[in-house]
């Protein structure tokens, strides 16, 4: 039923719960699992003259890779404990856009993600990323609390 499952993780408790659910589904349907982590730079508005412009806080590549290593290792343990093999994808950019792109490229039959994530002003709004994926994905989306 679900040949390929795309699992989104930022390392949060919600994401780890989603990974556990995805592992159970993958075991039941012998699905291929792809774990995706998207690093999104945070934009801040700065007053420049009479208008606000977005300024991105630059993050050196090293810490980004370290953060993605940590997320991948933590989430990967969920699949390893369940005996599920998985592939990892790391992206940088707009999370919703990147998740949708990878789901389309990999022909995902299901996207599994947590209802909330970690950090960033945008994520103060309940489920902004999961809501965006839910509304734009071409396949079913399972949002796990």
mmCIF file of the C-alpha atoms, coordinates in Angstrom:
data_MODEL
# 
_entry.id   MODEL 
# 
loop_
_atom_site.group_PDB 
_atom_site.id 
_atom_site.type_symbol 
_atom_site.label_atom_id 
_atom_site.label_alt_id 
_atom_site.label_comp_id 
_atom_site.label_asym_id 
_atom_site.label_entity_id 
_atom_site.label_seq_id 
_atom_site.pdbx_PDB_ins_code 
_atom_site.Cartn_x 
_atom_site.Cartn_y 
_atom_site.Cartn_z 
_atom_site.occupancy 
_atom_site.B_iso_or_equiv 
_atom_site.pdbx_formal_charge 
_atom_site.auth_seq_id 
_atom_site.auth_comp_id 
_atom_site.auth_asym_id 
_atom_site.auth_atom_id 
_atom_site.pdbx_PDB_model_num 
ATOM 1   C CA . UNK A 1 1   ? 0.000  0.000  0.000  1.00 0.00 ? 1   UNK A CA 1 
ATOM 2   C CA . UNK A 1 2   ? 2.772  2.450  0.961  1.00 0.00 ? 2   UNK A CA 1 
ATOM 3   C CA . UNK A 1 3   ? 5.828  1.510  -1.096 1.00 0.00 ? 3   UNK A CA 1 
ATOM 4   C CA . UNK A 1 4   ? 7.787  4.556  0.100  1.00 0.00 ? 4   UNK A CA 1 
ATOM 5   C CA . UNK A 1 5   ? 7.274  6.517  3.312  1.00 0.00 ? 5   UNK A CA 1 
ATOM 6   C CA . UNK A 1 6   ? 8.876  9.929  3.757  1.00 0.00 ? 6   UNK A CA 1 
ATOM 7   C CA . UNK A 1 7   ? 9.479  10.679 7.436  1.00 0.00 ? 7   UNK A CA 1 
ATOM 8   C CA . UNK A 1 8   ? 10.153 14.294 8.397  1.00 0.00 ? 8   UNK A CA 1 
ATOM 9   C CA . UNK A 1 9   ? 12.221 14.962 11.501 1.00 0.00 ? 9   UNK A CA 1 
ATOM 10  C CA . UNK A 1 10  ? 13.735 17.889 13.346 1.00 0.00 ? 10  UNK A CA 1 
ATOM 11  C CA . UNK A 1 11  ? 14.589 15.797 16.401 1.00 0.00 ? 11  UNK A CA 1 
ATOM 12  C CA . UNK A 1 12  ? 11.631 17.021 18.485 1.00 0.00 ? 12  UNK A CA 1 
ATOM 13  C CA . UNK A 1 13  ? 9.514  14.683 20.608 1.00 0.00 ? 13  UNK A CA 1 
ATOM 14  C CA . UNK A 1 14  ? 6.680  15.063 18.103 1.00 0.00 ? 14  UNK A CA 1 
ATOM 15  C CA . UNK A 1 15  ? 9.021  14.026 15.271 1.00 0.00 ? 15  UNK A CA 1 
ATOM 16  C CA . UNK A 1 16  ? 10.288 11.018 17.215 1.00 0.00 ? 16  UNK A CA 1 
ATOM 17  C CA . UNK A 1 17  ? 6.697  9.925  17.879 1.00 0.00 ? 17  UNK A CA 1 
ATOM 18  C CA . UNK A 1 18  ? 6.021  10.294 14.156 1.00 0.00 ? 18  UNK A CA 1 
ATOM 19  C CA . UNK A 1 19  ? 9.085  8.191  13.365 1.00 0.00 ? 19  UNK A CA 1 
ATOM 20  C CA . UNK A 1 20  ? 7.838  5.449  15.691 1.00 0.00 ? 20  UNK A CA 1 
ATOM 21  C CA . UNK A 1 21  ? 4.473  5.438  13.938 1.00 0.00 ? 21  UNK A CA 1 
ATOM 22  C CA . UNK A 1 22  ? 6.197  5.395  10.531 1.00 0.00 ? 22  UNK A CA 1 
ATOM 23  C CA . UNK A 1 23  ? 8.349  2.432  11.638 1.00 0.00 ? 23  UNK A CA 1 
ATOM 24  C CA . UNK A 1 24  ? 5.220  0.479  12.588 1.00 0.00 ? 24  UNK A CA 1 
ATOM 25  C CA . UNK A 1 25  ? 3.587  1.242  9.231  1.00 0.00 ? 25  UNK A CA 1 
ATOM 26  C CA . UNK A 1 26  ? 6.774  0.405  7.325  1.00 0.00 ? 26  UNK A CA 1 
ATOM 27  C CA . UNK A 1 27  ? 7.063  -2.934 9.110  1.00 0.00 ? 27  UNK A CA 1 
ATOM 28  C CA . UNK A 1 28  ? 3.466  -3.799 8.292  1.00 0.00 ? 28  UNK A CA 1 
ATOM 29  C CA . UNK A 1 29  ? 3.701  -2.905 4.585  1.00 0.00 ? 29  UNK A CA 1 
ATOM 30  C CA . UNK A 1 30  ? 7.418  -3.632 3.964  1.00 0.00 ? 30  UNK A CA 1 
ATOM 31  C CA . UNK A 1 31  ? 7.834  -0.008 2.937  1.00 0.00 ? 31  UNK A CA 1 
ATOM 32  C CA . UNK A 1 32  ? 10.999 1.791  1.951  1.00 0.00 ? 32  UNK A CA 1 
ATOM 33  C CA . UNK A 1 33  ? 11.664 4.596  4.484  1.00 0.00 ? 33  UNK A CA 1 
ATOM 34  C CA . UNK A 1 34  ? 13.301 7.907  3.685  1.00 0.00 ? 34  UNK A CA 1 
ATOM 35  C CA . UNK A 1 35  ? 14.178 10.178 6.598  1.00 0.00 ? 35  UNK A CA 1 
ATOM 36  C CA . UNK A 1 36  ? 14.318 13.878 5.717  1.00 0.00 ? 36  UNK A CA 1 
ATOM 37  C CA . UNK A 1 37  ? 15.697 16.749 7.747  1.00 0.00 ? 37  UNK A CA 1 
ATOM 38  C CA . UNK A 1 38  ? 15.404 20.300 6.436  1.00 0.00 ? 38  UNK A CA 1 
ATOM 39  C CA . UNK A 1 39  ? 17.479 23.106 7.895  1.00 0.00 ? 39  UNK A CA 1 
ATOM 40  C CA . UNK A 1 40  ? 15.753 26.453 7.482  1.00 0.00 ? 40  UNK A CA 1 
ATOM 41  C CA . UNK A 1 41  ? 17.595 29.717 8.022  1.00 0.00 ? 41  UNK A CA 1 
ATOM 42  C CA . UNK A 1 42  ? 15.700 32.082 10.263 1.00 0.00 ? 42  UNK A CA 1 
ATOM 43  C CA . UNK A 1 43  ? 14.743 35.448 8.830  1.00 0.00 ? 43  UNK A CA 1 
ATOM 44  C CA . UNK A 1 44  ? 14.528 38.592 10.927 1.00 0.00 ? 44  UNK A CA 1 
ATOM 45  C CA . UNK A 1 45  ? 12.941 41.831 9.801  1.00 0.00 ? 45  UNK A CA 1 
ATOM 46  C CA . UNK A 1 46  ? 15.231 44.830 10.031 1.00 0.00 ? 46  UNK A CA 1 
ATOM 47  C CA . UNK A 1 47  ? 14.153 48.430 9.584  1.00 0.00 ? 47  UNK A CA 1 
ATOM 48  C CA . UNK A 1 48  ? 16.107 49.867 6.665  1.00 0.00 ? 48  UNK A CA 1 
ATOM 49  C CA . UNK A 1 49  ? 15.101 53.447 5.996  1.00 0.00 ? 49  UNK A CA 1 
ATOM 50  C CA . UNK A 1 50  ? 11.326 53.381 5.874  1.00 0.00 ? 50  UNK A CA 1 
ATOM 51  C CA . UNK A 1 51  ? 10.757 49.698 5.119  1.00 0.00 ? 51  UNK A CA 1 
ATOM 52  C CA . UNK A 1 52  ? 11.304 46.344 6.760  1.00 0.00 ? 52  UNK A CA 1 
ATOM 53  C CA . UNK A 1 53  ? 13.526 43.911 4.878  1.00 0.00 ? 53  UNK A CA 1 
ATOM 54  C CA . UNK A 1 54  ? 14.252 40.267 5.739  1.00 0.00 ? 54  UNK A CA 1 
ATOM 55  C CA . UNK A 1 55  ? 17.796 39.552 6.888  1.00 0.00 ? 55  UNK A CA 1 
ATOM 56  C CA . UNK A 1 56  ? 18.917 35.958 7.235  1.00 0.00 ? 56  UNK A CA 1 
ATOM 57  C CA . UNK A 1 57  ? 21.126 35.010 10.116 1.00 0.00 ? 57  UNK A CA 1 
ATOM 58  C CA . UNK A 1 58  ? 23.972 33.138 8.521  1.00 0.00 ? 58  UNK A CA 1 
ATOM 59  C CA . UNK A 1 59  ? 24.911 29.840 10.083 1.00 0.00 ? 59  UNK A CA 1 
ATOM 60  C CA . UNK A 1 60  ? 28.279 28.341 9.235  1.00 0.00 ? 60  UNK A CA 1 
ATOM 61  C CA . UNK A 1 61  ? 28.042 24.999 7.443  1.00 0.00 ? 61  UNK A CA 1 
ATOM 62  C CA . UNK A 1 62  ? 29.715 23.087 10.300 1.00 0.00 ? 62  UNK A CA 1 
ATOM 63  C CA . UNK A 1 63  ? 26.961 23.670 12.875 1.00 0.00 ? 63  UNK A CA 1 
ATOM 64  C CA . UNK A 1 64  ? 24.260 22.940 10.286 1.00 0.00 ? 64  UNK A CA 1 
ATOM 65  C CA . UNK A 1 65  ? 25.840 19.580 9.515  1.00 0.00 ? 65  UNK A CA 1 
ATOM 66  C CA . UNK A 1 66  ? 26.294 18.855 13.222 1.00 0.00 ? 66  UNK A CA 1 
ATOM 67  C CA . UNK A 1 67  ? 22.640 19.637 13.888 1.00 0.00 ? 67  UNK A CA 1 
ATOM 68  C CA . UNK A 1 68  ? 21.523 17.432 11.018 1.00 0.00 ? 68  UNK A CA 1 
ATOM 69  C CA . UNK A 1 69  ? 23.858 14.645 12.238 1.00 0.00 ? 69  UNK A CA 1 
ATOM 70  C CA . UNK A 1 70  ? 22.218 14.816 15.675 1.00 0.00 ? 70  UNK A CA 1 
ATOM 71  C CA . UNK A 1 71  ? 18.698 14.748 14.241 1.00 0.00 ? 71  UNK A CA 1 
ATOM 72  C CA . UNK A 1 72  ? 19.525 11.882 11.899 1.00 0.00 ? 72  UNK A CA 1 
ATOM 73  C CA . UNK A 1 73  ? 21.213 9.821  14.615 1.00 0.00 ? 73  UNK A CA 1 
ATOM 74  C CA . UNK A 1 74  ? 18.394 10.330 17.121 1.00 0.00 ? 74  UNK A CA 1 
ATOM 75  C CA . UNK A 1 75  ? 15.598 9.617  14.688 1.00 0.00 ? 75  UNK A CA 1 
ATOM 76  C CA . UNK A 1 76  ? 17.521 6.807  13.027 1.00 0.00 ? 76  UNK A CA 1 
ATOM 77  C CA . UNK A 1 77  ? 17.649 4.942  16.357 1.00 0.00 ? 77  UNK A CA 1 
ATOM 78  C CA . UNK A 1 78  ? 13.866 4.626  16.229 1.00 0.00 ? 78  UNK A CA 1 
ATOM 79  C CA . UNK A 1 79  ? 14.110 2.765  12.919 1.00 0.00 ? 79  UNK A CA 1 
ATOM 80  C CA . UNK A 1 80  ? 17.130 0.721  13.979 1.00 0.00 ? 80  UNK A CA 1 
ATOM 81  C CA . UNK A 1 81  ? 15.311 -0.523 17.118 1.00 0.00 ? 81  UNK A CA 1 
ATOM 82  C CA . UNK A 1 82  ? 12.400 -1.569 14.903 1.00 0.00 ? 82  UNK A CA 1 
ATOM 83  C CA . UNK A 1 83  ? 14.720 -3.316 12.419 1.00 0.00 ? 83  UNK A CA 1 
ATOM 84  C CA . UNK A 1 84  ? 13.719 -0.937 9.622  1.00 0.00 ? 84  UNK A CA 1 
ATOM 85  C CA . UNK A 1 85  ? 16.315 0.134  7.074  1.00 0.00 ? 85  UNK A CA 1 
ATOM 86  C CA . UNK A 1 86  ? 16.132 3.753  5.979  1.00 0.00 ? 86  UNK A CA 1 
ATOM 87  C CA . UNK A 1 87  ? 17.815 6.255  3.696  1.00 0.00 ? 87  UNK A CA 1 
ATOM 88  C CA . UNK A 1 88  ? 18.517 9.818  4.790  1.00 0.00 ? 88  UNK A CA 1 
ATOM 89  C CA . UNK A 1 89  ? 18.057 13.061 2.906  1.00 0.00 ? 89  UNK A CA 1 
ATOM 90  C CA . UNK A 1 90  ? 19.357 16.398 4.143  1.00 0.00 ? 90  UNK A CA 1 
ATOM 91  C CA . UNK A 1 91  ? 18.056 19.615 2.678  1.00 0.00 ? 91  UNK A CA 1 
ATOM 92  C CA . UNK A 1 92  ? 18.440 23.320 3.323  1.00 0.00 ? 92  UNK A CA 1 
ATOM 93  C CA . UNK A 1 93  ? 15.773 25.869 2.498  1.00 0.00 ? 93  UNK A CA 1 
ATOM 94  C CA . UNK A 1 94  ? 12.053 26.328 2.960  1.00 0.00 ? 94  UNK A CA 1 
ATOM 95  C CA . UNK A 1 95  ? 10.891 23.234 4.849  1.00 0.00 ? 95  UNK A CA 1 
ATOM 96  C CA . UNK A 1 96  ? 7.477  22.811 3.214  1.00 0.00 ? 96  UNK A CA 1 
ATOM 97  C CA . UNK A 1 97  ? 8.874  23.260 -0.277 1.00 0.00 ? 97  UNK A CA 1 
ATOM 98  C CA . UNK A 1 98  ? 11.767 20.846 0.283  1.00 0.00 ? 98  UNK A CA 1 
ATOM 99  C CA . UNK A 1 99  ? 9.561  18.170 1.846  1.00 0.00 ? 99  UNK A CA 1 
ATOM 100 C CA . UNK A 1 100 ? 7.124  18.365 -1.068 1.00 0.00 ? 100 UNK A CA 1 
ATOM 101 C CA . UNK A 1 101 ? 9.966  18.255 -3.617 1.00 0.00 ? 101 UNK A CA 1 
ATOM 102 C CA . UNK A 1 102 ? 11.562 15.170 -2.058 1.00 0.00 ? 102 UNK A CA 1 
ATOM 103 C CA . UNK A 1 103 ? 8.191  13.440 -1.696 1.00 0.00 ? 103 UNK A CA 1 
ATOM 104 C CA . UNK A 1 104 ? 7.549  14.010 -5.404 1.00 0.00 ? 104 UNK A CA 1 
ATOM 105 C CA . UNK A 1 105 ? 11.065 12.948 -6.472 1.00 0.00 ? 105 UNK A CA 1 
ATOM 106 C CA . UNK A 1 106 ? 10.949 9.768  -4.396 1.00 0.00 ? 106 UNK A CA 1 
ATOM 107 C CA . UNK A 1 107 ? 7.319  9.015  -5.320 1.00 0.00 ? 107 UNK A CA 1 
ATOM 108 C CA . UNK A 1 108 ? 6.358  8.798  -1.661 1.00 0.00 ? 108 UNK A CA 1 
ATOM 109 C CA . UNK A 1 109 ? 3.077  7.061  -0.966 1.00 0.00 ? 109 UNK A CA 1 
ATOM 110 C CA . UNK A 1 110 ? 2.868  8.608  2.499  1.00 0.00 ? 110 UNK A CA 1 
ATOM 111 C CA . UNK A 1 111 ? 4.463  11.494 4.387  1.00 0.00 ? 111 UNK A CA 1 
ATOM 112 C CA . UNK A 1 112 ? 4.674  11.090 8.169  1.00 0.00 ? 112 UNK A CA 1 
ATOM 113 C CA . UNK A 1 113 ? 5.510  14.024 10.415 1.00 0.00 ? 113 UNK A CA 1 
ATOM 114 C CA . UNK A 1 114 ? 4.960  15.436 13.879 1.00 0.00 ? 114 UNK A CA 1 
ATOM 115 C CA . UNK A 1 115 ? 2.358  18.062 14.580 1.00 0.00 ? 115 UNK A CA 1 
ATOM 116 C CA . UNK A 1 116 ? 4.945  20.528 15.878 1.00 0.00 ? 116 UNK A CA 1 
ATOM 117 C CA . UNK A 1 117 ? 8.680  21.057 15.639 1.00 0.00 ? 117 UNK A CA 1 
ATOM 118 C CA . UNK A 1 118 ? 11.507 22.893 17.299 1.00 0.00 ? 118 UNK A CA 1 
ATOM 119 C CA . UNK A 1 119 ? 12.627 26.510 17.313 1.00 0.00 ? 119 UNK A CA 1 
ATOM 120 C CA . UNK A 1 120 ? 12.103 29.456 15.028 1.00 0.00 ? 120 UNK A CA 1 
ATOM 121 C CA . UNK A 1 121 ? 9.498  32.187 15.069 1.00 0.00 ? 121 UNK A CA 1 
ATOM 122 C CA . UNK A 1 122 ? 7.417  30.518 12.365 1.00 0.00 ? 122 UNK A CA 1 
ATOM 123 C CA . UNK A 1 123 ? 7.033  27.424 14.522 1.00 0.00 ? 123 UNK A CA 1 
ATOM 124 C CA . UNK A 1 124 ? 5.261  29.329 17.303 1.00 0.00 ? 124 UNK A CA 1 
ATOM 125 C CA . UNK A 1 125 ? 2.205  28.923 15.108 1.00 0.00 ? 125 UNK A CA 1 
ATOM 126 C CA . UNK A 1 126 ? 0.842  25.454 15.768 1.00 0.00 ? 126 UNK A CA 1 
ATOM 127 C CA . UNK A 1 127 ? 1.940  23.123 13.019 1.00 0.00 ? 127 UNK A CA 1 
ATOM 128 C CA . UNK A 1 128 ? 2.827  25.695 10.357 1.00 0.00 ? 128 UNK A CA 1 
ATOM 129 C CA . UNK A 1 129 ? 5.119  23.264 8.543  1.00 0.00 ? 129 UNK A CA 1 
ATOM 130 C CA . UNK A 1 130 ? 2.851  20.255 8.922  1.00 0.00 ? 130 UNK A CA 1 
ATOM 131 C CA . UNK A 1 131 ? -0.105 22.392 7.838  1.00 0.00 ? 131 UNK A CA 1 
ATOM 132 C CA . UNK A 1 132 ? 1.798  23.552 4.742  1.00 0.00 ? 132 UNK A CA 1 
ATOM 133 C CA . UNK A 1 133 ? 2.777  20.001 3.790  1.00 0.00 ? 133 UNK A CA 1 
ATOM 134 C CA . UNK A 1 134 ? -0.771 18.776 4.398  1.00 0.00 ? 134 UNK A CA 1 
ATOM 135 C CA . UNK A 1 135 ? -2.176 21.348 1.991  1.00 0.00 ? 135 UNK A CA 1 
ATOM 136 C CA . UNK A 1 136 ? 0.411  20.957 -0.776 1.00 0.00 ? 136 UNK A CA 1 
ATOM 137 C CA . UNK A 1 137 ? 1.411  17.284 -0.838 1.00 0.00 ? 137 UNK A CA 1 
ATOM 138 C CA . UNK A 1 138 ? 0.278  15.060 -3.688 1.00 0.00 ? 138 UNK A CA 1 
ATOM 139 C CA . UNK A 1 139 ? 0.120  12.006 -1.410 1.00 0.00 ? 139 UNK A CA 1 
ATOM 140 C CA . UNK A 1 140 ? -1.490 11.252 1.967  1.00 0.00 ? 140 UNK A CA 1 
ATOM 141 C CA . UNK A 1 141 ? 0.039  12.985 5.002  1.00 0.00 ? 141 UNK A CA 1 
ATOM 142 C CA . UNK A 1 142 ? -0.107 11.487 8.483  1.00 0.00 ? 142 UNK A CA 1 
ATOM 143 C CA . UNK A 1 143 ? 0.423  14.033 11.250 1.00 0.00 ? 143 UNK A CA 1 
ATOM 144 C CA . UNK A 1 144 ? 1.307  12.458 14.597 1.00 0.00 ? 144 UNK A CA 1 
ATOM 145 C CA . UNK A 1 145 ? 0.990  14.201 17.973 1.00 0.00 ? 145 UNK A CA 1 
# 
